[in-house]
XYZ file of C-alpha atoms in Angstrom:
504
model
C 0.000 0.000 0.000
C 6.202 3.375 -1.386
C 6.018 7.082 -2.865
C 9.158 6.145 -1.035
C 7.672 5.527 2.340
C 10.195 4.807 5.026
C 8.854 1.510 6.276
C 7.320 -1.098 4.053
C 8.057 -2.127 0.607
C 4.630 -1.802 -0.492
C 4.208 1.656 -1.885
C 1.700 3.399 0.355
C 0.220 5.348 -2.522
C -0.383 2.959 -5.378
C -2.027 4.623 -8.329
C -3.446 4.039 -11.721
C -2.615 5.308 -15.169
C -4.285 8.678 -14.782
C -3.555 9.459 -11.162
C 0.194 9.270 -11.497
C 0.457 11.216 -14.722
C 0.701 14.978 -14.347
C 1.361 15.027 -18.073
C -1.995 13.412 -18.690
C -3.741 16.084 -16.649
C -2.048 18.802 -18.647
C -2.873 17.086 -21.901
C -6.481 16.949 -20.824
C -6.470 20.701 -20.543
C -6.583 20.773 -16.762
C -3.405 22.268 -15.352
C -3.578 23.662 -11.877
C -4.857 27.205 -11.601
C -2.055 29.585 -12.556
C -3.096 31.952 -9.813
C -2.400 29.205 -7.309
C 1.111 28.671 -8.658
C 2.591 31.021 -6.081
C 4.405 30.108 -2.902
C 5.218 26.565 -1.869
C 3.129 23.668 -0.677
C 2.720 25.534 2.626
C 1.797 28.809 0.937
C -1.650 30.265 1.484
C -3.061 28.670 -1.656
C -2.131 25.122 -0.653
C -1.553 25.172 3.110
C -4.847 23.616 4.258
C -4.805 20.912 1.615
C -1.165 20.068 2.319
C -1.758 19.739 6.053
C -4.840 17.625 5.411
C -3.074 15.287 2.998
C -0.027 14.856 5.232
C -2.278 14.191 8.227
C -4.254 11.513 6.364
C -1.021 9.884 5.169
C 0.335 9.969 8.723
C -2.779 8.235 10.051
C -2.505 5.515 7.392
C 1.200 5.188 8.226
C 0.532 4.944 11.952
C -2.041 2.215 11.326
C 0.477 0.243 9.275
C 3.117 0.491 11.996
C 0.663 -0.181 14.815
C -0.673 -3.349 13.208
C 2.794 -4.928 13.106
C 3.160 -4.224 16.816
C -0.273 -5.447 17.920
C -0.722 -8.356 15.522
C 1.083 -11.076 17.539
C -1.070 -10.331 20.584
C -4.272 -10.123 18.537
C -3.590 -13.407 16.733
C -2.870 -15.262 19.960
C -5.884 -13.757 21.729
C -8.157 -14.897 18.885
C -6.464 -18.313 18.673
C -5.556 -17.512 15.087
C -1.807 -17.965 14.674
C -2.548 -20.322 11.789
C -4.177 -17.408 9.937
C -1.500 -14.909 10.901
C -0.302 -14.282 7.345
C -3.888 -13.903 6.122
C -4.297 -10.891 8.406
C -1.630 -9.120 6.344
C -2.360 -10.532 2.902
C -6.093 -9.760 3.235
C -5.220 -6.065 3.398
C -2.850 -6.186 0.426
C -5.134 -8.382 -1.668
C -8.163 -6.172 -1.143
C -6.151 -3.020 -1.824
C -4.968 -4.505 -5.110
C -8.543 -4.525 -6.383
C -9.327 -1.186 -4.739
C -6.501 0.536 -6.636
C -8.037 -0.285 -9.988
C -11.533 0.539 -8.741
C -10.538 3.933 -7.358
C -8.629 4.810 -10.504
C -11.580 4.087 -12.759
C -13.980 5.849 -10.392
C -11.722 8.914 -10.216
C -11.385 9.039 -13.999
C -15.138 9.063 -14.449
C -16.332 11.160 -11.504
C -13.334 12.838 -9.863
C -11.393 11.933 -6.697
C -13.709 13.165 -3.947
C -16.176 10.273 -3.987
C -13.530 7.501 -3.916
C -11.543 9.437 -1.298
C -14.417 9.672 1.154
C -15.703 6.184 0.351
C -12.188 4.867 0.984
C -11.906 6.676 4.294
C -15.283 5.292 5.358
C -14.256 1.753 4.406
C -10.887 2.140 6.127
C -12.578 3.234 9.362
C -15.210 0.503 9.126
C -12.523 -2.134 8.670
C -10.686 -0.891 11.751
C -13.890 -1.154 13.798
C -14.595 -4.674 12.523
C -11.042 -5.807 13.287
C -11.037 -4.143 16.695
C -14.326 -5.764 17.664
C -13.600 -9.185 16.162
C -14.477 -12.229 18.232
C -12.734 -14.666 15.916
C -9.702 -14.636 13.648
C -11.948 -15.049 10.625
C -13.786 -11.839 11.476
C -10.473 -10.117 12.140
C -9.159 -11.101 8.701
C -12.405 -9.860 7.125
C -11.948 -6.516 8.874
C -8.419 -6.288 7.526
C -9.798 -6.898 4.042
C -12.279 -4.033 4.412
C -9.388 -1.866 5.608
C -7.471 -2.808 2.480
C -10.320 -1.707 0.247
C -10.414 1.638 2.024
C -6.649 2.088 2.094
C -6.257 1.311 -1.596
C -8.971 3.780 -2.564
C -7.648 6.544 -0.311
C -4.087 6.504 -1.570
C -5.097 6.460 -5.221
C -7.545 9.323 -4.698
C -4.829 11.328 -2.943
C -2.620 10.970 -5.991
C -5.429 12.337 -8.157
C -5.858 15.245 -5.749
C -2.135 16.049 -5.999
C -2.265 15.942 -9.793
C -5.199 18.346 -9.905
C -4.450 20.717 -7.033
C -0.685 21.309 -7.301
C 1.195 22.812 -10.257
C 4.077 20.932 -11.856
C 6.781 22.720 -9.900
C 5.240 21.793 -6.517
C 4.546 18.124 -7.159
C 8.037 16.890 -6.235
C 7.740 18.753 -2.926
C 4.354 17.299 -2.012
C 5.554 13.808 -2.950
C 8.572 14.313 -0.685
C 6.143 15.359 2.043
C 4.293 12.054 1.532
C 7.505 10.219 2.353
C 8.302 12.494 5.289
C 4.823 11.857 6.703
C 5.934 8.290 7.480
C 8.935 9.210 9.593
C 7.150 10.274 12.804
C 4.740 7.271 12.776
C 7.699 4.955 12.251
C 9.437 6.410 15.310
C 6.507 6.750 17.729
C 4.122 4.141 16.324
C 5.623 1.045 17.972
C 5.825 2.764 21.368
C 2.251 4.088 21.241
C 0.785 0.868 19.853
C 2.766 -1.269 22.266
C 1.666 0.817 25.235
C -1.984 0.628 24.169
C -1.687 -3.112 23.660
C -0.107 -3.741 27.037
C -2.159 -1.283 29.112
C -5.603 -1.259 27.451
C -5.559 -4.257 25.130
C -4.813 -4.832 21.450
C -8.349 -3.865 20.361
C -7.747 -0.206 21.155
C -4.957 -0.054 18.580
C -7.694 -0.515 15.973
C -10.651 1.183 17.648
C -8.855 4.462 18.422
C -7.545 5.215 14.912
C -10.847 6.127 13.136
C -11.284 9.203 15.336
C -7.842 10.499 14.330
C -8.826 10.941 10.696
C -11.795 13.267 11.275
C -9.790 16.442 11.941
C -7.601 16.292 8.792
C -10.715 15.680 6.704
C -12.379 18.760 8.136
C -9.246 20.832 7.476
C -8.909 19.930 3.813
C -12.569 19.606 2.811
C -12.955 23.270 1.704
C -9.835 22.965 -0.455
C -11.031 19.682 -1.943
C -14.244 21.317 -3.072
C -12.217 23.924 -4.987
C -10.230 21.403 -7.015
C -9.934 22.447 -10.658
C -12.060 20.359 -12.960
C -10.526 18.286 -15.709
C -11.943 17.095 -18.964
C -14.812 14.728 -18.100
C -14.020 11.051 -18.373
C -16.326 8.434 -19.820
C -19.699 8.329 -18.145
C -21.233 5.386 -16.420
C -22.572 4.225 -13.131
C -21.355 1.674 -10.639
C -21.837 -1.218 -13.042
C -19.636 0.392 -15.694
C -16.958 1.266 -13.154
C -16.837 -2.202 -11.613
C -17.015 -3.828 -15.031
C -13.957 -2.008 -16.349
C -11.339 -4.406 -17.743
C -8.598 -3.273 -15.360
C -10.891 -3.661 -12.348
C -11.873 -7.161 -13.419
C -8.261 -8.187 -13.962
C -7.267 -6.839 -10.545
C -10.208 -8.629 -8.935
C -9.264 -11.894 -10.656
C -5.651 -11.565 -9.482
C -6.755 -10.805 -5.918
C -9.147 -13.769 -5.737
C -6.533 -16.027 -7.296
C -3.961 -15.022 -4.702
C -6.425 -15.789 -1.891
C -7.217 -19.228 -3.310
C -3.549 -20.098 -3.692
C -2.738 -19.085 -0.141
C -5.682 -21.102 1.158
C -4.527 -24.148 -0.797
C -0.954 -23.728 0.409
C -2.018 -23.721 4.055
C -4.232 -26.817 3.643
C -1.878 -29.441 2.164
C -4.376 -32.155 1.217
C -5.811 -33.530 -2.008
C -8.920 -31.354 -1.809
C -6.673 -28.248 -1.910
C -5.755 -29.016 -5.522
C -9.031 -27.547 -6.770
C -8.642 -24.079 -5.173
C -4.957 -24.135 -6.154
C -5.807 -24.744 -9.808
C -8.548 -22.117 -9.727
C -6.203 -19.644 -8.072
C -3.536 -20.102 -10.733
C -6.123 -19.785 -13.498
C -7.217 -16.423 -12.085
C -3.905 -15.043 -10.858
C -1.566 -15.699 -13.762
C -3.602 -14.143 -16.613
C -4.490 -11.173 -14.418
C -0.884 -10.428 -13.504
C 0.385 -10.901 -17.047
C -2.100 -8.365 -18.392
C -1.644 -5.845 -15.585
C 2.146 -5.561 -15.935
C 4.315 -4.582 -18.931
C 5.149 -7.262 -21.474
C 8.415 -8.974 -20.606
C 8.197 -8.325 -16.867
C 8.406 -11.983 -15.844
C 11.327 -12.758 -18.110
C 13.236 -9.682 -16.886
C 13.136 -7.891 -20.214
C 15.727 -5.153 -20.464
C 14.829 -1.701 -19.243
C 11.344 -0.905 -18.006
C 10.097 -4.508 -17.481
C 13.047 -5.249 -15.186
C 12.470 -2.048 -13.208
C 8.872 -3.132 -12.609
C 9.942 -6.694 -11.740
C 12.551 -5.514 -9.239
C 9.964 -3.374 -7.452
C 7.725 -6.394 -6.883
C 10.630 -8.497 -5.628
C 11.815 -5.769 -3.267
C 8.321 -5.116 -1.940
C 7.487 -8.770 -1.434
C 10.804 -9.704 0.175
C 10.616 -6.879 2.703
C 6.981 -7.278 3.734
C 7.082 -11.088 3.617
C 9.917 -11.005 6.165
C 8.897 -7.965 8.183
C 5.408 -9.300 8.906
C 6.898 -12.162 10.943
C 9.576 -10.277 12.879
C 7.351 -9.075 15.775
C 5.728 -12.512 16.028
C 9.153 -14.147 16.234
C 10.389 -11.765 18.904
C 7.221 -12.086 21.016
C 6.807 -15.860 20.824
C 10.409 -17.046 20.592
C 12.323 -14.495 22.654
C 9.584 -13.317 25.016
C 9.754 -9.623 24.130
C 6.840 -7.337 24.825
C 4.844 -6.081 21.820
C 6.334 -2.629 22.363
C 9.938 -3.808 22.153
C 9.156 -6.104 19.243
C 7.626 -3.225 17.306
C 10.506 -0.911 18.149
C 12.885 -3.353 16.464
C 11.533 -2.096 13.127
C 11.911 1.606 13.877
C 15.491 1.989 12.700
C 14.562 0.633 9.287
C 12.087 3.451 8.798
C 14.630 6.124 9.618
C 17.348 4.670 7.395
C 14.805 4.225 4.597
C 14.445 8.012 4.535
C 18.242 8.336 4.661
C 18.651 5.969 1.715
C 16.081 7.961 -0.261
C 18.089 11.117 0.410
C 21.404 9.528 -0.555
C 20.159 8.281 -3.921
C 18.889 11.765 -4.766
C 22.409 13.249 -4.817
C 23.219 14.417 -8.384
C 26.718 12.935 -8.393
C 25.239 9.432 -7.936
C 22.964 9.674 -10.981
C 25.334 7.694 -13.291
C 25.273 4.812 -10.809
C 21.517 4.522 -10.316
C 21.245 0.913 -11.507
C 24.112 -0.102 -9.237
C 22.440 1.648 -6.308
C 19.332 -0.433 -6.891
C 21.355 -3.636 -6.939
C 23.231 -2.594 -3.789
C 19.900 -1.903 -2.105
C 18.699 -5.440 -2.823
C 21.943 -6.954 -1.522
C 21.639 -4.968 1.707
C 18.023 -6.092 2.073
C 18.999 -9.738 1.562
C 21.791 -9.392 4.136
C 19.350 -7.906 6.646
C 16.755 -10.624 6.147
C 19.251 -13.469 6.431
C 20.644 -11.936 9.649
C 17.278 -11.666 11.431
C 16.813 -15.409 12.224
C 20.063 -15.382 14.201
C 17.876 -13.947 16.975
C 16.298 -17.411 17.259
C 19.492 -18.457 19.053
C 19.347 -17.662 22.757
C 23.035 -16.772 22.752
C 22.513 -13.978 20.199
C 21.249 -10.616 21.524
C 17.817 -9.703 20.171
C 19.219 -6.275 19.311
C 20.682 -7.871 16.201
C 17.223 -7.622 14.625
C 17.117 -3.854 15.056
C 20.642 -3.518 13.668
C 19.834 -5.721 10.680
C 16.656 -3.815 9.911
C 18.443 -0.478 9.846
C 20.657 -1.942 7.125
C 17.672 -3.321 5.241
C 15.815 -0.022 5.494
C 18.746 1.849 3.977
C 18.820 -0.651 1.134
C 15.125 -0.154 0.487
C 15.575 3.609 0.434
C 18.232 3.238 -2.258
C 16.188 0.776 -4.279
C 12.625 2.043 -4.139
C 13.401 5.704 -4.741
C 15.883 4.932 -7.513
C 13.326 2.664 -9.152
C 10.804 5.482 -9.386
C 13.368 7.845 -10.881
C 14.594 5.235 -13.369
C 11.068 4.375 -14.446
C 10.307 7.989 -15.365
C 13.654 8.233 -17.149
C 12.740 5.217 -19.293
C 9.181 6.398 -20.013
C 7.994 8.639 -22.797
C 5.905 11.538 -21.419
C 2.662 10.046 -22.722
C 3.478 6.730 -21.004
C 4.635 8.030 -17.621
C 1.269 7.511 -15.982
C 0.570 3.983 -17.187
C 4.126 2.879 -16.428
C 3.935 4.363 -12.926
C 0.715 2.454 -12.359
C 2.454 -0.761 -13.401
C 5.197 -0.061 -10.865
C 2.658 0.353 -8.068
C 0.742 -2.725 -9.185
C 3.938 -4.774 -9.089
C 4.500 -3.468 -5.568
C 1.069 -4.632 -4.446
C 1.329 -7.976 -6.231
C 4.704 -8.566 -4.602
C 3.151 -7.971 -1.190
C 0.225 -10.293 -1.866
C 2.332 -13.058 -3.377
C 5.244 -13.180 -0.971
C 3.273 -12.598 2.217
C 1.208 -15.548 1.020
C 4.356 -17.601 0.404
C 5.607 -16.697 3.877
C 2.312 -17.804 5.390
C 2.398 -21.108 3.544
C 5.977 -21.804 4.656
C 5.205 -20.784 8.215
C 2.288 -23.201 8.384
C 4.146 -25.998 6.581
C 6.990 -25.907 9.117
C 4.668 -26.015 12.117
C 4.284 -22.342 12.952
C 0.518 -22.569 13.157
C 0.782 -24.671 16.324
C 2.258 -21.862 18.428
C 0.279 -21.839 21.653
C -2.450 -19.235 21.800
C -1.193 -18.037 25.156
C 2.363 -17.617 23.884
C 5.488 -17.590 25.977
C 3.855 -16.033 28.977
C 1.182 -18.696 29.290
C 2.229 -19.539 32.767
C 4.910 -18.605 35.205
C 8.042 -20.515 34.423
C 6.661 -21.968 31.202
C 9.057 -22.072 28.275
C 8.168 -20.237 25.105
C 6.541 -22.235 22.315
C 9.554 -22.981 20.124
C 9.110 -23.150 16.352
C 12.412 -21.849 14.980
C 12.171 -23.823 11.733
C 8.953 -22.043 10.756
C 10.519 -18.619 11.134
C 13.837 -19.671 9.590
C 11.996 -20.974 6.510
C 10.222 -17.652 6.044
C 13.369 -15.535 6.326
C 15.459 -17.861 4.143
C 12.873 -17.732 1.368
C 12.569 -13.946 1.486
C 16.354 -13.565 1.410
C 16.386 -15.645 -1.782
C 13.728 -13.354 -3.262
C 15.850 -10.291 -2.439
C 18.925 -11.881 -4.017
C 16.867 -12.670 -7.107
C 16.082 -8.963 -7.297
C 19.782 -8.158 -7.091
C 20.318 -10.511 -10.005
C 18.040 -8.372 -12.152
C 20.393 -5.384 -11.808
C 22.207 -5.965 -15.098
C 18.858 -5.955 -16.918
C 17.788 -2.497 -15.751
C 19.610 -0.569 -18.469
C 18.014 -0.984 -21.919
C 20.070 -2.004 -24.927
C 21.693 0.851 -26.763
C 20.116 1.552 -30.114
């Protein structure tokens, strides 16, 4: 759900062809009002909208950080460790469909309706998850959250394209990334404190109220958005029946079926596995540029590397707090704080790659980023050994975060460099779609491996079940997850020499 966000691989603001193409807006005869092209993003013309957007992004970021901290406690309380990965992949899978839906809806009717519908769905999903009495209901709530989150971030991109002139768009996009830094730093502490003092449910139930103020601040500015050339008409049926929406829906359903089959290794699982492949593969092939899966030179390899980076990071990161809580007995707060350094160094890596003198080495920076990520992931399971300090996880994740900052930000720059102006939007959408598909696919793979190696049998009460009781030990399940994700990251590094297109 990474306009270079400093935490997860998954881009927090995935878009569609139109939303990410300022050139398309200009071509449509809808540049931002020239009178508003004065001052910066905090000037009088844009101040309220900027504060509102950054506040909404910060709330979404805080939710993402808080979930990682509270999830181990929530899963154990609901006796749902076996569905642990589903709680993450449900969000990513639903957001995959929501991206396409929000893009089509915004094209036809503007961004306000999908923005507010997305916020409503996001809040409703939080309430469902926070009030869940079973892990199945919790996973369903996460799916509703994903629908809302996917719609919100796409609509925000449309708002940026319509409200800010060309010269201010880099600044507001940088502000998107900066909006993740504070949640990354304070999120684990706040979420961990809520979890330990009031219970994990309040991590979910308290967030909806936080989004009301930023909405009120930016609503007047949203109503003044310049209008663009009207898109094709149509009601809900035409929007939902759009080809891109249907392909995204097919890919999302296919991913769910494959993960279900992978976590139920029996003969009857062959049917959902076959159905999942039949839905997932054609959908992915048609949503991404031709040549992506054979690492075609240039643009296809840039898109492929994004999916590998996103999936490797999130597939590993989702299991780090669970490992630290169940295998090393850390509190949710300390487990969540182990990820904080990665967020800070992500921002640092993004800054480093932006230096002009490093421009000739952009492809190498991306490869270096993947190597650093692989090194971080392969180091994390050392914490399964009692003789190794748990602080090694925090150290490793600062290295991995720096690598992601180099890779993700460089990938966005390289993609625009390789795109003709009239293709910048559609190619950017493919990059974001690869990001989301990487999350869905590799979180699912992690969940399958975790269950296959016995992770689903972790006691519901965890290591603190009783005084003097030893923690439930399932090191092989965690080691399998991290080993697989390290291989994925190394595969991304192997794509480095395919990033530069052949010279004519």
